[in-house]
C-alpha cells in the first residue's frame, strides 16, 4: 500500500522549515473534511506519513500550510497583509498503491511544489 508525505524547505535560509503547522483535508463535492493536523520536525518533515496503508484512498485532497505564521515566528519582516500566508496545495491521488510526496518550497514571496515519491 502507498503513503502520503510532505516536507517544507525554507528557501530564504536554504534549510528545512521547522515547526510549520499544516492540515490535510479530503475534498469531495466541494466539502472539505479535516483528516490530520501536523507540525514539521527538525528536518522539515512530519514524524510519520500523513496517510498510509488503507488510509490512502483515490480522490482529491488539500494540504494547507501556515507559511505566513512560520515566517513571522522566524522574525522575517513581512507586510500586513502577508503576500504568502496560508499555502493551499490541491492535489489528487489516482492510485492508492503508490507513494505520493507533496513538498512545499517556500519564501515570504513565492512557493512551489512537485510530486515526489
PDB file of C-alpha atoms in Angstrom:
ATOM      1  CA  UNK A   1       0.000   0.000   0.000  1.00  0.00           C
ATOM      2  CA  UNK A   2       1.039   3.578  -0.613  1.00  0.00           C
ATOM      3  CA  UNK A   3       1.589   6.566   1.617  1.00  0.00           C
ATOM      4  CA  UNK A   4       1.313  10.345   1.568  1.00  0.00           C
ATOM      5  CA  UNK A   5       4.112  12.511   2.942  1.00  0.00           C
ATOM      6  CA  UNK A   6       5.315  16.104   2.789  1.00  0.00           C
ATOM      7  CA  UNK A   7       8.177  18.358   3.784  1.00  0.00           C
ATOM      8  CA  UNK A   8       8.874  22.075   3.820  1.00  0.00           C
ATOM      9  CA  UNK A   9      12.000  23.814   2.532  1.00  0.00           C
ATOM     10  CA  UNK A  10      12.524  27.443   3.566  1.00  0.00           C
ATOM     11  CA  UNK A  11      14.393  28.895   0.581  1.00  0.00           C
ATOM     12  CA  UNK A  12      15.180  32.136   2.419  1.00  0.00           C
ATOM     13  CA  UNK A  13      17.568  30.067   4.556  1.00  0.00           C
ATOM     14  CA  UNK A  14      18.169  27.096   2.273  1.00  0.00           C
ATOM     15  CA  UNK A  15      17.130  24.854   5.174  1.00  0.00           C
ATOM     16  CA  UNK A  16      14.165  22.769   6.296  1.00  0.00           C
ATOM     17  CA  UNK A  17      11.101  24.661   7.514  1.00  0.00           C
ATOM     18  CA  UNK A  18      10.981  23.637  11.183  1.00  0.00           C
ATOM     19  CA  UNK A  19       7.726  23.990  13.111  1.00  0.00           C
ATOM     20  CA  UNK A  20       5.420  24.674  10.149  1.00  0.00           C
ATOM     21  CA  UNK A  21       1.812  23.861  11.026  1.00  0.00           C
ATOM     22  CA  UNK A  22      -0.176  22.088   8.351  1.00  0.00           C
ATOM     23  CA  UNK A  23      -3.560  20.481   7.848  1.00  0.00           C
ATOM     24  CA  UNK A  24      -4.644  17.736   5.449  1.00  0.00           C
ATOM     25  CA  UNK A  25      -8.181  17.712   4.076  1.00  0.00           C
ATOM     26  CA  UNK A  26     -10.109  15.280   1.899  1.00  0.00           C
ATOM     27  CA  UNK A  27     -12.218  17.156  -0.667  1.00  0.00           C
ATOM     28  CA  UNK A  28     -15.424  15.676  -2.039  1.00  0.00           C
ATOM     29  CA  UNK A  29     -18.208  17.609  -3.781  1.00  0.00           C
ATOM     30  CA  UNK A  30     -16.711  20.923  -2.597  1.00  0.00           C
ATOM     31  CA  UNK A  31     -16.851  19.698   1.010  1.00  0.00           C
ATOM     32  CA  UNK A  32     -13.620  19.532   2.982  1.00  0.00           C
ATOM     33  CA  UNK A  33     -13.063  17.027   5.769  1.00  0.00           C
ATOM     34  CA  UNK A  34     -10.105  17.513   8.086  1.00  0.00           C
ATOM     35  CA  UNK A  35      -8.040  14.321   8.170  1.00  0.00           C
ATOM     36  CA  UNK A  36      -4.957  15.396  10.102  1.00  0.00           C
ATOM     37  CA  UNK A  37      -3.090  18.290  11.678  1.00  0.00           C
ATOM     38  CA  UNK A  38       0.690  18.118  11.910  1.00  0.00           C
ATOM     39  CA  UNK A  39       3.802  20.210  12.556  1.00  0.00           C
ATOM     40  CA  UNK A  40       7.084  19.753  10.721  1.00  0.00           C
ATOM     41  CA  UNK A  41      10.064  18.430  12.684  1.00  0.00           C
ATOM     42  CA  UNK A  42      13.746  19.454  12.673  1.00  0.00           C
ATOM     43  CA  UNK A  43      14.109  18.033   9.147  1.00  0.00           C
ATOM     44  CA  UNK A  44      11.072  19.945   7.838  1.00  0.00           C
ATOM     45  CA  UNK A  45       9.117  16.691   7.616  1.00  0.00           C
ATOM     46  CA  UNK A  46       6.302  15.136   9.593  1.00  0.00           C
ATOM     47  CA  UNK A  47       7.274  12.419  12.075  1.00  0.00           C
ATOM     48  CA  UNK A  48       5.040   9.927  10.270  1.00  0.00           C
ATOM     49  CA  UNK A  49       3.246   9.731   6.921  1.00  0.00           C
ATOM     50  CA  UNK A  50       0.122  11.859   6.670  1.00  0.00           C
ATOM     51  CA  UNK A  51      -1.691   8.820   5.296  1.00  0.00           C
ATOM     52  CA  UNK A  52      -0.557   5.228   4.919  1.00  0.00           C
ATOM     53  CA  UNK A  53      -1.924   1.812   4.012  1.00  0.00           C
ATOM     54  CA  UNK A  54      -5.719   1.673   3.956  1.00  0.00           C
ATOM     55  CA  UNK A  55      -5.937   5.396   4.815  1.00  0.00           C
ATOM     56  CA  UNK A  56      -4.709   6.252   1.300  1.00  0.00           C
ATOM     57  CA  UNK A  57      -7.707   6.469  -0.990  1.00  0.00           C
ATOM     58  CA  UNK A  58      -8.175   7.751  -4.516  1.00  0.00           C
ATOM     59  CA  UNK A  59      -9.597  11.248  -4.507  1.00  0.00           C
ATOM     60  CA  UNK A  60      -8.936  14.947  -4.111  1.00  0.00           C
ATOM     61  CA  UNK A  61      -7.030  16.431  -1.187  1.00  0.00           C
ATOM     62  CA  UNK A  62      -5.711  19.730   0.080  1.00  0.00           C
ATOM     63  CA  UNK A  63      -2.653  20.439   2.184  1.00  0.00           C
ATOM     64  CA  UNK A  64      -2.808  23.812   3.936  1.00  0.00           C
ATOM     65  CA  UNK A  65       0.497  25.152   5.274  1.00  0.00           C
ATOM     66  CA  UNK A  66       0.645  28.061   7.762  1.00  0.00           C
ATOM     67  CA  UNK A  67       3.618  29.608   5.960  1.00  0.00           C
ATOM     68  CA  UNK A  68       2.898  33.186   6.985  1.00  0.00           C
ATOM     69  CA  UNK A  69       2.807  32.256  10.675  1.00  0.00           C
ATOM     70  CA  UNK A  70       6.055  30.327  10.218  1.00  0.00           C
ATOM     71  CA  UNK A  71       7.894  33.304   8.692  1.00  0.00           C
ATOM     72  CA  UNK A  72       6.505  35.691  11.319  1.00  0.00           C
ATOM     73  CA  UNK A  73       7.750  33.350  14.071  1.00  0.00           C
ATOM     74  CA  UNK A  74      11.177  33.360  12.386  1.00  0.00           C
ATOM     75  CA  UNK A  75      11.323  37.137  12.714  1.00  0.00           C
ATOM     76  CA  UNK A  76      11.051  37.729   8.982  1.00  0.00           C
ATOM     77  CA  UNK A  77       9.766  41.227   8.224  1.00  0.00           C
ATOM     78  CA  UNK A  78       6.584  40.535   6.272  1.00  0.00           C
ATOM     79  CA  UNK A  79       3.952  43.053   5.189  1.00  0.00           C
ATOM     80  CA  UNK A  80       0.412  43.177   6.503  1.00  0.00           C
ATOM     81  CA  UNK A  81      -1.462  41.560   4.969  1.00  0.00           C
ATOM     82  CA  UNK A  82       1.103  38.896   4.140  1.00  0.00           C
ATOM     83  CA  UNK A  83       1.783  38.176   0.480  1.00  0.00           C
ATOM     84  CA  UNK A  84       2.231  34.436   1.164  1.00  0.00           C
ATOM     85  CA  UNK A  85       0.120  33.426   4.151  1.00  0.00           C
ATOM     86  CA  UNK A  86      -1.707  30.116   4.006  1.00  0.00           C
ATOM     87  CA  UNK A  87      -0.400  27.988   1.157  1.00  0.00           C
ATOM     88  CA  UNK A  88      -3.047  25.625  -0.188  1.00  0.00           C
ATOM     89  CA  UNK A  89      -1.901  22.782  -2.392  1.00  0.00           C
ATOM     90  CA  UNK A  90      -4.824  20.999  -4.030  1.00  0.00           C
ATOM     91  CA  UNK A  91      -3.869  17.615  -5.488  1.00  0.00           C
ATOM     92  CA  UNK A  92      -5.283  14.239  -6.385  1.00  0.00           C
ATOM     93  CA  UNK A  93      -4.397  10.661  -5.606  1.00  0.00           C
ATOM     94  CA  UNK A  94      -5.211   8.396  -8.526  1.00  0.00           C
ATOM     95  CA  UNK A  95      -3.525   5.168  -7.379  1.00  0.00           C
ATOM     96  CA  UNK A  96      -3.609   4.479  -3.613  1.00  0.00           C
ATOM     97  CA  UNK A  97      -0.928   1.808  -4.006  1.00  0.00           C
ATOM     98  CA  UNK A  98       1.682   4.427  -4.952  1.00  0.00           C
ATOM     99  CA  UNK A  99       3.639   6.796  -2.710  1.00  0.00           C
ATOM    100  CA  UNK A 100       2.772  10.478  -3.015  1.00  0.00           C
ATOM    101  CA  UNK A 101       5.194  13.059  -1.638  1.00  0.00           C
ATOM    102  CA  UNK A 102       3.930  16.656  -1.811  1.00  0.00           C
ATOM    103  CA  UNK A 103       6.680  19.059  -0.691  1.00  0.00           C
ATOM    104  CA  UNK A 104       6.462  22.813  -0.238  1.00  0.00           C
ATOM    105  CA  UNK A 105       9.363  25.044  -1.281  1.00  0.00           C
ATOM    106  CA  UNK A 106       8.543  28.461   0.168  1.00  0.00           C
ATOM    107  CA  UNK A 107       9.637  32.035   0.888  1.00  0.00           C
ATOM    108  CA  UNK A 108       7.544  35.022   2.023  1.00  0.00           C
ATOM    109  CA  UNK A 109       7.179  35.944  -1.670  1.00  0.00           C
ATOM    110  CA  UNK A 110       6.798  32.676  -3.589  1.00  0.00           C
ATOM    111  CA  UNK A 111       6.193  28.952  -3.330  1.00  0.00           C
ATOM    112  CA  UNK A 112       6.225  25.830  -5.468  1.00  0.00           C
ATOM    113  CA  UNK A 113       5.577  22.132  -5.220  1.00  0.00           C
ATOM    114  CA  UNK A 114       6.012  18.966  -7.232  1.00  0.00           C
ATOM    115  CA  UNK A 115       5.066  15.329  -6.987  1.00  0.00           C
ATOM    116  CA  UNK A 116       7.743  13.212  -5.399  1.00  0.00           C
ATOM    117  CA  UNK A 117       7.526   9.594  -4.379  1.00  0.00           C
TER     118      UNK A 117
END
